[in-house]
PDB file of C-alpha atoms in Angstrom:
ATOM      1  CA  MET A 247       0.001   0.003   0.001  1.00 39.00           C
ATOM      2  CA  THR A 248       1.180   3.494  -0.801  1.00 39.00           C
ATOM      3  CA  THR A 249       2.685   5.191   2.244  1.00 43.00           C
ATOM      4  CA  VAL A 250       1.202   8.648   2.765  1.00 43.00           C
ATOM      5  CA  ARG A 251       3.840  11.127   3.975  1.00 45.00           C
ATOM      6  CA  THR A 252       2.534  13.861   6.271  1.00 39.00           C
ATOM      7  CA  THR A 253       5.354  16.373   6.504  1.00 39.00           C
ATOM      8  CA  VAL A 254       3.989  19.337   4.530  1.00 37.00           C
ATOM      9  CA  ARG A 255       1.969  21.960   6.397  1.00 36.00           C
ATOM     10  CA  GLY A 256      -1.458  23.606   6.112  1.00 41.00           C
ATOM     11  CA  ALA A 257      -4.193  21.194   4.916  1.00 46.00           C
ATOM     12  CA  ALA A 258      -7.443  22.757   3.714  1.00 46.00           C
ATOM     13  CA  PRO A 259     -10.501  21.730   5.766  1.00 49.00           C
ATOM     14  CA  LEU A 260     -12.679  19.012   4.271  1.00 50.00           C
ATOM     15  CA  ASP A 261     -16.368  19.927   4.028  1.00 50.00           C
ATOM     16  CA  THR A 262     -18.255  16.764   4.960  1.00 41.00           C
ATOM     17  CA  SER A 263     -21.615  18.477   5.391  1.00 43.00           C
ATOM     18  CA  MET A 264     -22.626  17.915   1.756  1.00 41.00           C
ATOM     19  CA  PRO A 265     -23.444  14.397   0.519  1.00 44.00           C
ATOM     20  CA  PRO A 266     -22.255  13.200  -2.887  1.00 42.00           C
ATOM     21  CA  LEU A 267     -24.612  13.770  -5.807  1.00 41.00           C
ATOM     22  CA  ALA A 268     -27.457  11.304  -5.780  1.00 40.00           C
ATOM     23  CA  ASP A 269     -27.793   8.921  -8.715  1.00 41.00           C
ATOM     24  CA  ALA A 270     -31.473   9.729  -9.178  1.00 41.00           C
ATOM     25  CA  PRO A 271     -34.107  11.840  -7.472  1.00 46.00           C
ATOM     26  CA  SER A 272     -36.961  10.203  -5.590  1.00 53.00           C
ATOM     27  CA  GLY A 273     -39.909  11.383  -3.569  1.00 62.00           C
ATOM     28  CA  ARG A 274     -43.394  12.765  -4.111  1.00 67.00           C
ATOM     29  CA  TYR A 275     -42.941  13.096  -7.890  1.00 72.00           C
ATOM     30  CA  THR A 276     -42.048   9.417  -8.364  1.00 76.00           C
ATOM     31  CA  LEU A 277     -44.776   7.522 -10.251  1.00 86.00           C
ATOM     32  CA  ARG A 278     -45.237   4.025  -8.827  1.00 88.00           C
ATOM     33  CA  SER A 279     -46.448   2.571 -12.118  1.00 89.00           C
ATOM     34  CA  ILE A 280     -43.399   3.752 -14.010  1.00 92.00           C
ATOM     35  CA  SER A 281     -41.117   2.651 -11.193  1.00 91.00           C
ATOM     36  CA  ARG A 282     -42.642  -0.840 -11.364  1.00 93.00           C
ATOM     37  CA  ALA A 283     -42.238  -0.978 -15.125  1.00 94.00           C
ATOM     38  CA  ILE A 284     -38.550  -0.164 -14.728  1.00 93.00           C
ATOM     39  CA  ASP A 285     -38.317  -2.851 -12.040  1.00 94.00           C
ATOM     40  CA  VAL A 286     -39.697  -5.359 -14.537  1.00 94.00           C
ATOM     41  CA  LEU A 287     -37.037  -4.369 -17.070  1.00 94.00           C
ATOM     42  CA  GLU A 288     -34.355  -4.785 -14.397  1.00 91.00           C
ATOM     43  CA  ILE A 289     -35.752  -8.244 -13.521  1.00 94.00           C
ATOM     44  CA  LEU A 290     -35.600  -9.359 -17.174  1.00 94.00           C
ATOM     45  CA  ALA A 291     -32.100  -7.868 -17.534  1.00 90.00           C
ATOM     46  CA  ALA A 292     -30.800  -9.778 -14.488  1.00 89.00           C
ATOM     47  CA  ALA A 293     -32.241 -13.129 -15.601  1.00 90.00           C
ATOM     48  CA  ASP A 294     -30.102 -15.583 -17.581  1.00 88.00           C
ATOM     49  CA  THR A 295     -33.112 -16.845 -19.538  1.00 92.00           C
ATOM     50  CA  SER A 296     -36.545 -15.563 -20.555  1.00 93.00           C
ATOM     51  CA  GLN A 297     -39.083 -15.325 -17.707  1.00 94.00           C
ATOM     52  CA  GLY A 298     -42.712 -16.294 -17.290  1.00 94.00           C
ATOM     53  CA  VAL A 299     -45.387 -14.071 -15.791  1.00 93.00           C
ATOM     54  CA  SER A 300     -45.204 -15.976 -12.508  1.00 93.00           C
ATOM     55  CA  ASP A 301     -41.417 -15.479 -12.329  1.00 94.00           C
ATOM     56  CA  VAL A 302     -41.748 -11.752 -12.922  1.00 95.00           C
ATOM     57  CA  ALA A 303     -44.652 -11.388 -10.453  1.00 94.00           C
ATOM     58  CA  ARG A 304     -42.685 -13.191  -7.739  1.00 94.00           C
ATOM     59  CA  GLU A 305     -39.601 -11.018  -8.207  1.00 94.00           C
ATOM     60  CA  LEU A 306     -41.733  -7.890  -8.431  1.00 94.00           C
ATOM     61  CA  GLY A 307     -43.753  -8.752  -5.347  1.00 94.00           C
ATOM     62  CA  ALA A 308     -46.996  -8.184  -7.246  1.00 93.00           C
ATOM     63  CA  SER A 309     -49.955 -10.173  -8.532  1.00 93.00           C
ATOM     64  CA  LYS A 310     -49.780 -12.043 -11.836  1.00 91.00           C
ATOM     65  CA  SER A 311     -52.374  -9.734 -13.328  1.00 92.00           C
ATOM     66  CA  THR A 312     -50.281  -6.676 -12.466  1.00 93.00           C
ATOM     67  CA  ALA A 313     -47.096  -8.258 -13.842  1.00 93.00           C
ATOM     68  CA  PHE A 314     -48.938  -9.315 -17.005  1.00 92.00           C
ATOM     69  CA  ALA A 315     -50.339  -5.815 -17.566  1.00 93.00           C
ATOM     70  CA  ILE A 316     -46.897  -4.257 -17.223  1.00 95.00           C
ATOM     71  CA  LEU A 317     -45.299  -6.834 -19.529  1.00 94.00           C
ATOM     72  CA  GLN A 318     -47.995  -6.335 -22.175  1.00 92.00           C
ATOM     73  CA  THR A 319     -47.584  -2.548 -22.037  1.00 94.00           C
ATOM     74  CA  LEU A 320     -43.820  -2.792 -22.410  1.00 95.00           C
ATOM     75  CA  GLU A 321     -44.193  -5.280 -25.250  1.00 93.00           C
ATOM     76  CA  GLU A 322     -46.502  -2.904 -27.139  1.00 93.00           C
ATOM     77  CA  ARG A 323     -43.650  -0.349 -27.054  1.00 92.00           C
ATOM     78  CA  ASN A 324     -41.091  -2.964 -28.152  1.00 93.00           C
ATOM     79  CA  LEU A 325     -39.240  -2.719 -24.826  1.00 94.00           C
ATOM     80  CA  VAL A 326     -40.099  -6.362 -24.076  1.00 95.00           C
ATOM     81  CA  SER A 327     -40.438  -9.321 -26.431  1.00 94.00           C
ATOM     82  CA  SER A 328     -42.275 -12.596 -25.856  1.00 93.00           C
ATOM     83  CA  SER A 329     -42.461 -16.124 -27.243  1.00 91.00           C
ATOM     84  CA  GLY A 330     -44.818 -19.050 -26.679  1.00 87.00           C
ATOM     85  CA  GLU A 331     -48.547 -19.120 -25.981  1.00 83.00           C
ATOM     86  CA  GLY A 332     -50.829 -18.930 -22.948  1.00 74.00           C
ATOM     87  CA  PHE A 333     -49.245 -19.932 -19.649  1.00 70.00           C
ATOM     88  CA  GLN A 334     -46.103 -20.979 -21.518  1.00 82.00           C
ATOM     89  CA  ARG A 335     -45.396 -17.445 -22.754  1.00 90.00           C
ATOM     90  CA  ARG A 336     -41.905 -16.261 -21.865  1.00 95.00           C
ATOM     91  CA  TYR A 337     -40.640 -12.681 -21.781  1.00 95.00           C
ATOM     92  CA  ALA A 338     -37.231 -11.074 -22.453  1.00 94.00           C
ATOM     93  CA  LEU A 339     -35.879  -7.591 -23.124  1.00 93.00           C
ATOM     94  CA  GLY A 340     -36.949  -6.093 -26.458  1.00 91.00           C
ATOM     95  CA  LEU A 341     -34.816  -4.530 -29.171  1.00 89.00           C
ATOM     96  CA  GLY A 342     -36.436  -1.149 -28.558  1.00 88.00           C
ATOM     97  CA  LEU A 343     -34.109  -0.847 -25.602  1.00 87.00           C
ATOM     98  CA  ALA A 344     -31.100  -1.198 -27.899  1.00 81.00           C
ATOM     99  CA  ARG A 345     -32.302   1.765 -29.948  1.00 79.00           C
ATOM    100  CA  LEU A 346     -32.822   3.915 -26.856  1.00 79.00           C
ATOM    101  CA  GLY A 347     -29.530   2.793 -25.351  1.00 72.00           C
ATOM    102  CA  HIS A 348     -27.614   3.652 -28.515  1.00 65.00           C
ATOM    103  CA  ARG A 349     -29.118   7.119 -28.572  1.00 66.00           C
ATOM    104  CA  ALA A 350     -28.368   7.678 -24.882  1.00 62.00           C
ATOM    105  CA  VAL A 351     -24.738   6.596 -25.252  1.00 58.00           C
ATOM    106  CA  SER A 352     -24.210   8.743 -28.358  1.00 56.00           C
ATOM    107  CA  ARG A 353     -25.559  11.833 -26.583  1.00 57.00           C
ATOM    108  CA  MET A 354     -23.888  11.399 -23.187  1.00 57.00           C
ATOM    109  CA  SER A 355     -20.180  12.064 -23.340  1.00 83.00           C
ATOM    110  CA  MET A 356     -17.924  11.312 -20.418  1.00 87.00           C
ATOM    111  CA  LEU A 357     -17.141  15.019 -20.063  1.00 88.00           C
ATOM    112  CA  ASP A 358     -20.846  15.980 -19.978  1.00 88.00           C
ATOM    113  CA  ALA A 359     -21.507  13.348 -17.319  1.00 91.00           C
ATOM    114  CA  ALA A 360     -18.493  14.211 -15.203  1.00 94.00           C
ATOM    115  CA  MET A 361     -18.453  18.016 -14.979  1.00 94.00           C
ATOM    116  CA  PRO A 362     -21.446  18.597 -12.640  1.00 96.00           C
ATOM    117  CA  HIS A 363     -20.065  15.937 -10.294  1.00 96.00           C
ATOM    118  CA  LEU A 364     -16.573  17.452 -10.406  1.00 96.00           C
ATOM    119  CA  GLU A 365     -17.966  20.868  -9.514  1.00 96.00           C
ATOM    120  CA  ARG A 366     -19.658  19.343  -6.494  1.00 96.00           C
ATOM    121  CA  LEU A 367     -16.539  17.375  -5.554  1.00 96.00           C
ATOM    122  CA  THR A 368     -14.366  20.506  -5.679  1.00 94.00           C
ATOM    123  CA  LYS A 369     -16.874  22.413  -3.568  1.00 94.00           C
ATOM    124  CA  MET A 370     -16.785  19.636  -0.970  1.00 93.00           C
ATOM    125  CA  THR A 371     -13.029  19.084  -0.847  1.00 92.00           C
ATOM    126  CA  LYS A 372     -11.665  22.543  -1.747  1.00 90.00           C
ATOM    127  CA  LEU A 373      -9.316  20.707  -4.155  1.00 92.00           C
ATOM    128  CA  SER A 374      -8.960  20.898  -7.929  1.00 91.00           C
ATOM    129  CA  SER A 375     -10.665  18.002  -9.746  1.00 94.00           C
ATOM    130  CA  ARG A 376     -10.423  16.626 -13.258  1.00 93.00           C
ATOM    131  CA  VAL A 377     -11.520  13.883 -15.593  1.00 94.00           C
ATOM    132  CA  ALA A 378      -9.302  12.024 -18.061  1.00 93.00           C
ATOM    133  CA  THR A 379      -9.440   9.186 -20.555  1.00 89.00           C
ATOM    134  CA  MET A 380      -6.663   6.901 -21.712  1.00 87.00           C
ATOM    135  CA  SER A 381      -5.079   7.183 -25.160  1.00 83.00           C
ATOM    136  CA  GLN A 382      -2.014   5.269 -26.302  1.00 81.00           C
ATOM    137  CA  GLY A 383      -0.864   4.454 -22.795  1.00 86.00           C
ATOM    138  CA  ILE A 384      -1.291   8.005 -21.488  1.00 88.00           C
ATOM    139  CA  ALA A 385      -4.106   9.617 -19.469  1.00 90.00           C
ATOM    140  CA  VAL A 386      -5.419  12.655 -21.385  1.00 87.00           C
ATOM    141  CA  VAL A 387      -7.233  15.351 -19.354  1.00 89.00           C
ATOM    142  CA  LEU A 388     -10.656  16.191 -20.799  1.00 87.00           C
ATOM    143  CA  GLY A 389     -11.894  18.702 -18.236  1.00 89.00           C
ATOM    144  CA  GLN A 390     -11.166  20.201 -14.820  1.00 90.00           C
ATOM    145  CA  VAL A 391     -12.571  22.328 -12.039  1.00 92.00           C
ATOM    146  CA  ASP A 392     -10.093  24.559 -10.208  1.00 89.00           C
ATOM    147  CA  GLY A 393     -10.112  24.662  -6.444  1.00 85.00           C
ATOM    148  CA  PRO A 394     -10.644  27.927  -4.535  1.00 81.00           C
ATOM    149  CA  ASN A 395      -6.977  28.319  -3.527  1.00 68.00           C
ATOM    150  CA  LEU A 396      -4.688  30.827  -5.184  1.00 50.00           C
ATOM    151  CA  ILE A 397      -2.364  28.081  -6.438  1.00 57.00           C
ATOM    152  CA  ARG A 398      -3.391  26.625  -9.794  1.00 58.00           C
ATOM    153  CA  PHE A 399      -2.186  23.255 -11.023  1.00 56.00           C
ATOM    154  CA  ASP A 400      -1.139  22.620 -14.599  1.00 55.00           C
ATOM    155  CA  LEU A 401      -4.070  20.326 -15.456  1.00 50.00           C
ATOM    156  CA  ASN A 402      -5.035  21.859 -18.770  1.00 48.00           C
ATOM    157  CA  MET A 403      -7.432  20.109 -21.125  1.00 44.00           C
ATOM    158  CA  GLY A 404      -5.479  17.813 -23.381  1.00 48.00           C
ATOM    159  CA  GLY A 405      -2.712  17.538 -20.796  1.00 67.00           C
ATOM    160  CA  ARG A 406      -0.978  14.172 -20.771  1.00 77.00           C
ATOM    161  CA  GLU A 407      -0.489  12.230 -17.536  1.00 85.00           C
ATOM    162  CA  ARG A 408       1.749   9.238 -16.934  1.00 91.00           C
ATOM    163  CA  LEU A 409      -0.156   6.188 -15.705  1.00 95.00           C
ATOM    164  CA  HIS A 410       2.427   4.899 -13.224  1.00 95.00           C
ATOM    165  CA  CYS A 411       2.834   8.033 -11.105  1.00 95.00           C
ATOM    166  CA  THR A 412      -0.502   9.901 -11.072  1.00 95.00           C
ATOM    167  CA  GLY A 413      -3.677   9.238  -9.090  1.00 96.00           C
ATOM    168  CA  ILE A 414      -5.844   9.197 -12.187  1.00 96.00           C
ATOM    169  CA  GLY A 415      -3.364   7.018 -14.090  1.00 96.00           C
ATOM    170  CA  LYS A 416      -2.998   4.415 -11.364  1.00 97.00           C
ATOM    171  CA  ALA A 417      -6.779   4.337 -10.915  1.00 97.00           C
ATOM    172  CA  ILE A 418      -7.045   3.416 -14.602  1.00 96.00           C
ATOM    173  CA  LEU A 419      -4.280   0.803 -14.310  1.00 97.00           C
ATOM    174  CA  GLY A 420      -6.215  -0.807 -11.469  1.00 97.00           C
ATOM    175  CA  GLN A 421      -8.845  -1.886 -13.977  1.00 96.00           C
ATOM    176  CA  TYR A 422      -6.314  -3.901 -15.986  1.00 96.00           C
ATOM    177  CA  THR A 423      -4.821  -7.309 -15.268  1.00 96.00           C
ATOM    178  CA  ASP A 424      -1.239  -7.584 -14.027  1.00 97.00           C
ATOM    179  CA  ALA A 425      -0.163  -8.846 -17.451  1.00 96.00           C
ATOM    180  CA  GLU A 426      -1.758  -5.833 -19.130  1.00 96.00           C
ATOM    181  CA  VAL A 427      -0.134  -3.483 -16.621  1.00 96.00           C
ATOM    182  CA  VAL A 428       3.261  -5.011 -17.387  1.00 96.00           C
ATOM    183  CA  ASP A 429       2.675  -4.649 -21.138  1.00 94.00           C
ATOM    184  CA  LEU A 430       1.712  -0.987 -20.730  1.00 93.00           C
ATOM    185  CA  ALA A 431       4.713  -0.316 -18.498  1.00 93.00           C
ATOM    186  CA  GLU A 432       7.069  -1.888 -21.028  1.00 92.00           C
ATOM    187  CA  GLN A 433       5.577   0.224 -23.810  1.00 90.00           C
ATOM    188  CA  THR A 434       5.701   3.569 -22.002  1.00 90.00           C
ATOM    189  CA  GLY A 435       8.496   3.034 -19.490  1.00 93.00           C
ATOM    190  CA  LEU A 436       8.483   4.115 -15.832  1.00 95.00           C
ATOM    191  CA  PRO A 437      10.376   7.406 -15.869  1.00 94.00           C
ATOM    192  CA  ARG A 438      11.231   9.002 -12.547  1.00 95.00           C
ATOM    193  CA  ARG A 439       9.441  12.265 -11.789  1.00 93.00           C
ATOM    194  CA  THR A 440      10.371  12.726  -8.131  1.00 94.00           C
ATOM    195  CA  ALA A 441      12.284  10.852  -5.433  1.00 95.00           C
ATOM    196  CA  TYR A 442       9.028   9.008  -4.641  1.00 95.00           C
ATOM    197  CA  THR A 443       8.138   7.840  -8.175  1.00 95.00           C
ATOM    198  CA  ILE A 444       7.616   4.093  -8.647  1.00 96.00           C
ATOM    199  CA  THR A 445      10.180   2.976 -11.236  1.00 96.00           C
ATOM    200  CA  THR A 446      10.094  -0.851 -11.085  1.00 96.00           C
ATOM    201  CA  ILE A 447       7.498  -3.316 -12.336  1.00 96.00           C
ATOM    202  CA  ASP A 448       7.346  -5.196  -9.038  1.00 97.00           C
ATOM    203  CA  ALA A 449       6.699  -2.010  -7.003  1.00 97.00           C
ATOM    204  CA  LEU A 450       4.083  -0.877  -9.529  1.00 97.00           C
ATOM    205  CA  LEU A 451       2.191  -4.182  -9.405  1.00 97.00           C
ATOM    206  CA  LYS A 452       2.237  -4.082  -5.590  1.00 97.00           C
ATOM    207  CA  ASP A 453       0.844  -0.567  -5.587  1.00 97.00           C
ATOM    208  CA  ILE A 454      -1.835  -1.390  -8.181  1.00 97.00           C
ATOM    209  CA  ALA A 455      -2.940  -4.362  -6.062  1.00 97.00           C
ATOM    210  CA  SER A 456      -3.570  -1.881  -3.227  1.00 96.00           C
ATOM    211  CA  VAL A 457      -5.499   0.368  -5.625  1.00 97.00           C
ATOM    212  CA  ARG A 458      -7.815  -2.514  -6.509  1.00 97.00           C
ATOM    213  CA  GLU A 459      -8.303  -3.361  -2.833  1.00 96.00           C
ATOM    214  CA  ARG A 460      -9.097   0.236  -1.781  1.00 94.00           C
ATOM    215  CA  GLY A 461     -11.057   1.255  -4.854  1.00 95.00           C
ATOM    216  CA  PHE A 462      -9.006   4.444  -5.294  1.00 97.00           C
ATOM    217  CA  ALA A 463      -5.430   5.396  -6.113  1.00 97.00           C
ATOM    218  CA  VAL A 464      -3.039   7.747  -4.309  1.00 96.00           C
ATOM    219  CA  ASP A 465      -0.248   9.735  -5.970  1.00 95.00           C
ATOM    220  CA  ASP A 466       1.776  10.662  -2.903  1.00 93.00           C
ATOM    221  CA  GLU A 467       4.282  13.186  -4.336  1.00 93.00           C
ATOM    222  CA  GLU A 468       5.105  10.711  -7.097  1.00 95.00           C
ATOM    223  CA  ASP A 469       4.450  13.075 -10.017  1.00 93.00           C
ATOM    224  CA  ALA A 470       5.324  16.409  -8.357  1.00 91.00           C
ATOM    225  CA  GLU A 471       6.912  17.088  -4.968  1.00 91.00           C
ATOM    226  CA  GLY A 472       4.548  18.503  -2.382  1.00 90.00           C
ATOM    227  CA  VAL A 473       1.459  17.505  -4.383  1.00 91.00           C
ATOM    228  CA  LEU A 474      -1.097  14.838  -3.451  1.00 93.00           C
ATOM    229  CA  CYS A 475      -3.541  13.359  -5.967  1.00 94.00           C
ATOM    230  CA  ILE A 476      -6.315  10.828  -5.369  1.00 96.00           C
ATOM    231  CA  GLY A 477      -8.060   9.101  -8.277  1.00 97.00           C
ATOM    232  CA  ALA A 478     -10.807   6.571  -9.049  1.00 98.00           C
ATOM    233  CA  PRO A 479     -11.800   4.819 -12.293  1.00 97.00           C
ATOM    234  CA  LEU A 480     -14.817   5.458 -14.509  1.00 96.00           C
ATOM    235  CA  ILE A 481     -16.691   2.480 -15.985  1.00 94.00           C
ATOM    236  CA  ASP A 482     -18.895   2.712 -19.076  1.00 90.00           C
ATOM    237  CA  HIS A 483     -21.993   0.806 -20.232  1.00 84.00           C
ATOM    238  CA  THR A 484     -19.876  -2.062 -21.588  1.00 87.00           C
ATOM    239  CA  GLY A 485     -18.175  -2.628 -18.237  1.00 90.00           C
ATOM    240  CA  ALA A 486     -14.861  -1.333 -19.559  1.00 91.00           C
ATOM    241  CA  CYS A 487     -12.734   1.401 -18.000  1.00 93.00           C
ATOM    242  CA  ALA A 488     -13.583   4.683 -19.728  1.00 91.00           C
ATOM    243  CA  GLY A 489     -11.063   6.792 -17.820  1.00 94.00           C
ATOM    244  CA  GLY A 490     -10.853   8.260 -14.354  1.00 96.00           C
ATOM    245  CA  ILE A 491     -11.312  11.289 -12.109  1.00 97.00           C
ATOM    246  CA  SER A 492      -9.106  12.745  -9.400  1.00 96.00           C
ATOM    247  CA  VAL A 493      -8.652  15.535  -6.908  1.00 95.00           C
ATOM    248  CA  THR A 494      -5.318  17.344  -6.624  1.00 92.00           C
ATOM    249  CA  GLY A 495      -3.924  19.680  -3.992  1.00 87.00           C
ATOM    250  CA  LEU A 496      -0.837  20.670  -2.071  1.00 86.00           C
ATOM    251  CA  LYS A 497       0.145  18.069   0.440  1.00 83.00           C
ATOM    252  CA  MET A 498      -0.015  20.056   3.632  1.00 76.00           C
ATOM    253  CA  ASN A 499      -0.139  17.905   6.744  1.00 61.00           C
ATOM    254  CA  GLN A 500      -2.623  15.551   5.124  1.00 71.00           C
ATOM    255  CA  PRO A 501      -3.409  13.039   7.884  1.00 79.00           C
ATOM    256  CA  LEU A 502      -4.256   9.483   6.898  1.00 83.00           C
ATOM    257  CA  GLU A 503      -7.893   9.924   7.989  1.00 87.00           C
ATOM    258  CA  ARG A 504      -8.345  12.843   5.566  1.00 87.00           C
ATOM    259  CA  VAL A 505      -6.736  10.935   2.706  1.00 90.00           C
ATOM    260  CA  LEU A 506      -9.093   7.997   3.325  1.00 91.00           C
ATOM    261  CA  ARG A 507     -12.082  10.322   3.456  1.00 93.00           C
ATOM    262  CA  LEU A 508     -11.027  12.004   0.228  1.00 94.00           C
ATOM    263  CA  GLY A 509     -10.629   8.569  -1.343  1.00 95.00           C
ATOM    264  CA  GLU A 510     -14.162   7.647  -0.347  1.00 95.00           C
ATOM    265  CA  LEU A 511     -15.556  10.891  -1.807  1.00 96.00           C
ATOM    266  CA  VAL A 512     -13.651  10.499  -5.067  1.00 97.00           C
ATOM    267  CA  MET A 513     -14.692   6.860  -5.366  1.00 97.00           C
ATOM    268  CA  ALA A 514     -18.368   7.660  -4.669  1.00 96.00           C
ATOM    269  CA  THR A 515     -18.283  10.452  -7.258  1.00 97.00           C
ATOM    270  CA  ALA A 516     -16.692   8.136  -9.838  1.00 97.00           C
ATOM    271  CA  GLN A 517     -19.415   5.560  -9.207  1.00 96.00           C
ATOM    272  CA  SER A 518     -22.136   8.185  -9.746  1.00 95.00           C
ATOM    273  CA  ILE A 519     -20.557   9.274 -13.030  1.00 95.00           C
ATOM    274  CA  SER A 520     -20.127   5.637 -14.103  1.00 94.00           C
ATOM    275  CA  HIS A 521     -23.805   5.025 -13.384  1.00 92.00           C
ATOM    276  CA  GLN A 522     -24.679   7.887 -15.741  1.00 90.00           C
ATOM    277  CA  LEU A 523     -22.422   6.316 -18.374  1.00 89.00           C
ATOM    278  CA  GLY A 524     -24.485   3.137 -18.123  1.00 85.00           C
ATOM    279  CA  ALA A 525     -22.329   1.018 -15.808  1.00 88.00           C
ATOM    280  CA  SER A 526     -24.201  -1.545 -13.761  1.00 78.00           C
ATOM    281  CA  LYS A 527     -23.911  -1.164  -9.997  1.00 66.00           C
TER     282      LYS A 527
END
């Protein structure tokens, strides 16, 4: 596990009074009928095979007549398909969902999904935040939100970040197998940036194992002296790593408890963005 050094002074306070952005609103404007229809779609999506009305009703916790009415309505809109007759009729997801899903993916870019969450994350942590994707073995910054401090970090859009020594880069590496990490390291090298940079394959694999275990990565002065960066991966609708997000700030007496809390916030924010990108929970 990365050792967090705590020798620099003056940490900014962490605002824990604001919860992370919710995945979806709920309350008095939620329509029960629509919510149940979505539950039916989720039930069919989770099943390995097509389902009968009784199966759906049992999972839904509703009567067969209610389940049948919902299934028939969804089938009329091509969101559900069926085969068989009478009590033998079986239901599965319809191709209309593929059309809607394709349109949703084409209109929702990672940057569009990430920016509102990054603004909230920066407001909570008082640290600069950013989102990046991977291209040819390098993390490329797509967008950022500057923190309120006078110091600005060089995190410009299109900026290129090494994977082995940055929070966002190591978060991305954590989504790859050890063999893939080794291949990437051999292609790009492990150049030293500071006295704390990981420069060997064995040390990198050990650190990435900790990233997978924690769910977030820590760049502890590995890319720039006196700078701490914490990153988490973004997952898209295919289940693949789409990139990552991170927060960056001066390392000023950052106690371990604060680093862990920041990691939890970054990870929760990344999960919310991934959910918008279509990742399953």
